[in-house]
Coordinates of C-alpha atoms in Angstrom, one line a residue:
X1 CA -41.9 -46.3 -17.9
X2 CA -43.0 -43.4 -15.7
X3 CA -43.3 -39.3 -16.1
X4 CA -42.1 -38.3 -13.1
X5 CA -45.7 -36.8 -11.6
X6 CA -46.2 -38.2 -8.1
X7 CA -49.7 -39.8 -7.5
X8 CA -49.8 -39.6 -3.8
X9 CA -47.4 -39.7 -0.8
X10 CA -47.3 -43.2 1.0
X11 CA -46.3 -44.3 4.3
X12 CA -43.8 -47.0 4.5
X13 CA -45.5 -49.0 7.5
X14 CA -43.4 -51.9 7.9
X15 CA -39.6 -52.7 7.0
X16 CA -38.3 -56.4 7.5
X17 CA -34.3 -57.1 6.9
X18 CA -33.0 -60.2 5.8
X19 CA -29.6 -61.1 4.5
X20 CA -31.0 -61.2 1.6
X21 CA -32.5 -57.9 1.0
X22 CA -35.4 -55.6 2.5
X23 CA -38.7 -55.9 2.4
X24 CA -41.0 -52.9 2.7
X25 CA -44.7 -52.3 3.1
X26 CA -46.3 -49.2 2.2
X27 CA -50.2 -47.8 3.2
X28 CA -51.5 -46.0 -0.4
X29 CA -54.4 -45.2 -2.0
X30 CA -52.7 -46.4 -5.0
X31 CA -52.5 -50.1 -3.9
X32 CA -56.0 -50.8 -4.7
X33 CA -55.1 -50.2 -8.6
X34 CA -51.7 -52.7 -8.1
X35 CA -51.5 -56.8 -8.6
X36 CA -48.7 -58.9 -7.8
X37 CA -45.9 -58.5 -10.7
X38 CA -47.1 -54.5 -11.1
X39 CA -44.7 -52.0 -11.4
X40 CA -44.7 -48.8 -8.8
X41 CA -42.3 -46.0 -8.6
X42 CA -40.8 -45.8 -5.3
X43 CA -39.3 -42.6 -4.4
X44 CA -38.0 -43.1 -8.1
X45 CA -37.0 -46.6 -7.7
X46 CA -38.7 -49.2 -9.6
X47 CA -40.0 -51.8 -7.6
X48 CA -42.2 -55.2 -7.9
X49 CA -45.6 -55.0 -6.2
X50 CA -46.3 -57.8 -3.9
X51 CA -49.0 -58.9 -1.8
X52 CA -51.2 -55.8 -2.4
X53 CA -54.7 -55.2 -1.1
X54 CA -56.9 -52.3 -1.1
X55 CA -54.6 -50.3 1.0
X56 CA -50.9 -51.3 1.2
X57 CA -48.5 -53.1 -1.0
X58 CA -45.0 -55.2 -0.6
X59 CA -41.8 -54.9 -2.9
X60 CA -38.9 -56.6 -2.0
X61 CA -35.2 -54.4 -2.2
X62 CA -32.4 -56.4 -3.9
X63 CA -28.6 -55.2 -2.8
X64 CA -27.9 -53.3 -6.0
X65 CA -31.2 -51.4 -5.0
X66 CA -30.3 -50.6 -1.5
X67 CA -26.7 -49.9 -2.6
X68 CA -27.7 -46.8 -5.5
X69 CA -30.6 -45.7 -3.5
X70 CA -31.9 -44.1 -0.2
X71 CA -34.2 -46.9 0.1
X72 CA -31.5 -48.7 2.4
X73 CA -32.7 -45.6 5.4
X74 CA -36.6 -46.2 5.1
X75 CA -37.9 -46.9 8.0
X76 CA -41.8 -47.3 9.6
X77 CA -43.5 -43.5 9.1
X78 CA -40.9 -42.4 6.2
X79 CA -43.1 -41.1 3.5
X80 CA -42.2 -41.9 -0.3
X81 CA -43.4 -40.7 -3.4
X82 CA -45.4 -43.2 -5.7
X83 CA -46.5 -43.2 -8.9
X84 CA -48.0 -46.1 -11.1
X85 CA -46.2 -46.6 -14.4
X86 CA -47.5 -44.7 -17.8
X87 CA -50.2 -46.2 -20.1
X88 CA -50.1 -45.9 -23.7
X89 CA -53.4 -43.8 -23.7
X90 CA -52.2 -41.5 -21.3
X91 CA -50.4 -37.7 -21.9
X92 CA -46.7 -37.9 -20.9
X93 CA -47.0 -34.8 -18.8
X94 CA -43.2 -35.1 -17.2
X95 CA -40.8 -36.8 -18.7
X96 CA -38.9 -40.3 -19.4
X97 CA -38.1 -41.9 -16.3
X98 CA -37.2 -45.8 -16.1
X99 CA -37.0 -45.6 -12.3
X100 CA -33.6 -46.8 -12.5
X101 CA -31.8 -44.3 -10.2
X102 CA -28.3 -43.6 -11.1
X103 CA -27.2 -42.2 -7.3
X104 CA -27.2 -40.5 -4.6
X105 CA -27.2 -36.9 -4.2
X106 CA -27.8 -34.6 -1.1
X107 CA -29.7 -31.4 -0.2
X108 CA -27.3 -29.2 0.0
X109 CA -29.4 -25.4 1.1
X110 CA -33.0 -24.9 0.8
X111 CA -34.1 -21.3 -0.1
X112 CA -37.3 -19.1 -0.6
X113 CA -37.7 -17.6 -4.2
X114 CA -41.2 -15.8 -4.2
X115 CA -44.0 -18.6 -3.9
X116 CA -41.2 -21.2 -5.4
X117 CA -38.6 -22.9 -3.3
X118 CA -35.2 -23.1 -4.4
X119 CA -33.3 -26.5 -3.3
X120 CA -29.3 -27.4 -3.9
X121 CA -28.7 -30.4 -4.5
X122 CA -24.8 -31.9 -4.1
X123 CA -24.2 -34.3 -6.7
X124 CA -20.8 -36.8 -7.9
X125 CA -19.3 -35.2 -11.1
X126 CA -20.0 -38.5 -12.9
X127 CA -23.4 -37.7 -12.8
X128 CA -23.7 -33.9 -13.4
X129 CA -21.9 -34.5 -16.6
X130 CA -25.3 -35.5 -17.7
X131 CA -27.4 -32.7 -16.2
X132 CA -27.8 -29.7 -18.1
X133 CA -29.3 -25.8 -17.3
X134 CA -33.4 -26.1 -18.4
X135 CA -32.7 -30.0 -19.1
X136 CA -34.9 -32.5 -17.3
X137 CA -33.9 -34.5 -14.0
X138 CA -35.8 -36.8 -11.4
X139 CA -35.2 -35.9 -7.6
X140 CA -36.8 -38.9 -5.6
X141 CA -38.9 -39.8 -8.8
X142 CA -40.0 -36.2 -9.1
X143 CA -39.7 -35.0 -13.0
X144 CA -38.2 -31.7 -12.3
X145 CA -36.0 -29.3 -14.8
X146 CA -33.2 -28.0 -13.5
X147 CA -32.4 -24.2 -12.8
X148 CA -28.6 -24.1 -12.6
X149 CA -26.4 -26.1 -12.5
X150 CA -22.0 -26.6 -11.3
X151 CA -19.2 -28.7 -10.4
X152 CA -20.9 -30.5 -7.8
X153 CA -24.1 -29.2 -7.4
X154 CA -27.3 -28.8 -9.2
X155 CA -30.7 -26.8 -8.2
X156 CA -34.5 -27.1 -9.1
X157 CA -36.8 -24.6 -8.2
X158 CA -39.9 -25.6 -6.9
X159 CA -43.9 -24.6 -7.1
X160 CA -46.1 -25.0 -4.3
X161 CA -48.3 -27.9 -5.7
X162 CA -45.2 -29.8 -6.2
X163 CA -44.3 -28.9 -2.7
X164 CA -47.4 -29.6 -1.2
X165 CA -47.7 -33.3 -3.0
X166 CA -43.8 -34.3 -2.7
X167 CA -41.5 -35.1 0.3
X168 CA -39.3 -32.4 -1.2
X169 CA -42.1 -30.0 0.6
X170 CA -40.2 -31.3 4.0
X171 CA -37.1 -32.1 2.8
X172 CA -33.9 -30.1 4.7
X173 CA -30.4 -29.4 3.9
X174 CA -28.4 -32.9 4.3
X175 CA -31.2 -35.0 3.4
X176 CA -30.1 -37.6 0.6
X177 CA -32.3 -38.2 -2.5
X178 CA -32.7 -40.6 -5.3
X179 CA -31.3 -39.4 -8.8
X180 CA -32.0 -40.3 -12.5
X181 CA -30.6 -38.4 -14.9
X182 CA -31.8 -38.3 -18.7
X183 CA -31.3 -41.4 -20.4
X184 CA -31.0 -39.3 -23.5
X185 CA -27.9 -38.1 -22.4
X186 CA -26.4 -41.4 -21.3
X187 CA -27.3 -42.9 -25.2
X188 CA -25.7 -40.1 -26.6
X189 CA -22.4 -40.0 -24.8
X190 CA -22.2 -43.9 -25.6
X191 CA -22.5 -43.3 -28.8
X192 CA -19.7 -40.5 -29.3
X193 CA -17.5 -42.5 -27.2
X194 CA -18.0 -45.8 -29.9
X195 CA -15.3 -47.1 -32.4
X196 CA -16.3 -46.1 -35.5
X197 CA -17.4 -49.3 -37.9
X198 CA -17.0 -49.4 -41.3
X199 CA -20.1 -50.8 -43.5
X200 CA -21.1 -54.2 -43.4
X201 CA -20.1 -56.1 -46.6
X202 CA -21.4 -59.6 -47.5

């Protein structure tokens, strides 16, 4: 499980293409804290360290992955945000996020607001019927809450240290990112939706 507050900006160095799937290698501070089997949040995609040292790591990109995500346009010199998954001992200063991104949305217009930036993002319907005004989101594995929200778009206003330590600091209008909506949400509607069953009798 992760919160949603990037630990550092990484540098995908190396992307090799199989028929099978990608394979990516990013430079981080962070991979001096990861073994083989960790977890790491990858531009808000949940991914498998492998064959980490002090300063890079591997994670191999399944199809499903490369289908739901922008993982599939990485290339050498992209930066991603990373974060290590929660530990128990830890304060959970974001909030919920599996790292299991739900789609694709796209910047739609980036605007000042005062020292915050104000970025619109397009999104399917089948997805903003989970996103709600002051409710939580994650934008490219960034825990952000959103400001407003419409019939195909959403927006998130942002502070400058979020700026400053995310690629949404660079990100422009057209640019597609990751999205995970609240999982509360998803439970929630499942559960509306069910049959109702009568009790259970011996």
């Amino acid at each position: 499980m992760f919160t949603g507050l990037i630990a550092d900006l990484g540098t995908v160095v190396a992307v090799r293409a199989t028929d099978d799937g990608v394979r990516l290698r990013v430079q981080t501070r962070l991979a001096a804290d990861l073994r083989d089997g960790d977890s790491v949040a990858v531009n808000g995609v949940c991914l498998t360290a492998v064959g980490a040292d002090a300063a890079r790591f591997g994670a191999d990109v399944m199809h499903e992955t490369l289908r739901r995500s922008s993982l599939a346009e990485v290339a050498p010199g992209t930066r991603v945000n990373l974060e290590l998954p929660l530990r128990a001992d830890e304060r959970l200063g974001g909030h919920v996020v599996q790292g299991h991104v739900d789609g694709l949305g796209a910047i739609r217009a980036v605007r000042e607001d005062g020292f915050a930036r104000v970025v619109s993002i397009a999104a399917d319907p089948h997805l903003l019927r989970y996103v709600v005004e002051k409710g939580s989101i994650a934008v490219d594995g960034i825990s952000l809450t959103v400001a407003a929200v419409d019939g195909d778009w959403f927006s998130v206003s942002l502070i400058p240290e979020t700026l400053e330590r995310t690629t949404l600091g660079a990100a422009a209008a057209g640019a597609p990112v990751n999205l995970e909506v609240d999982i509360l949400a998803k439970y929630v509607e499942k559960l509306l939706k069910a049959p109702q069953v009568g009790a259970f009798r011996l």
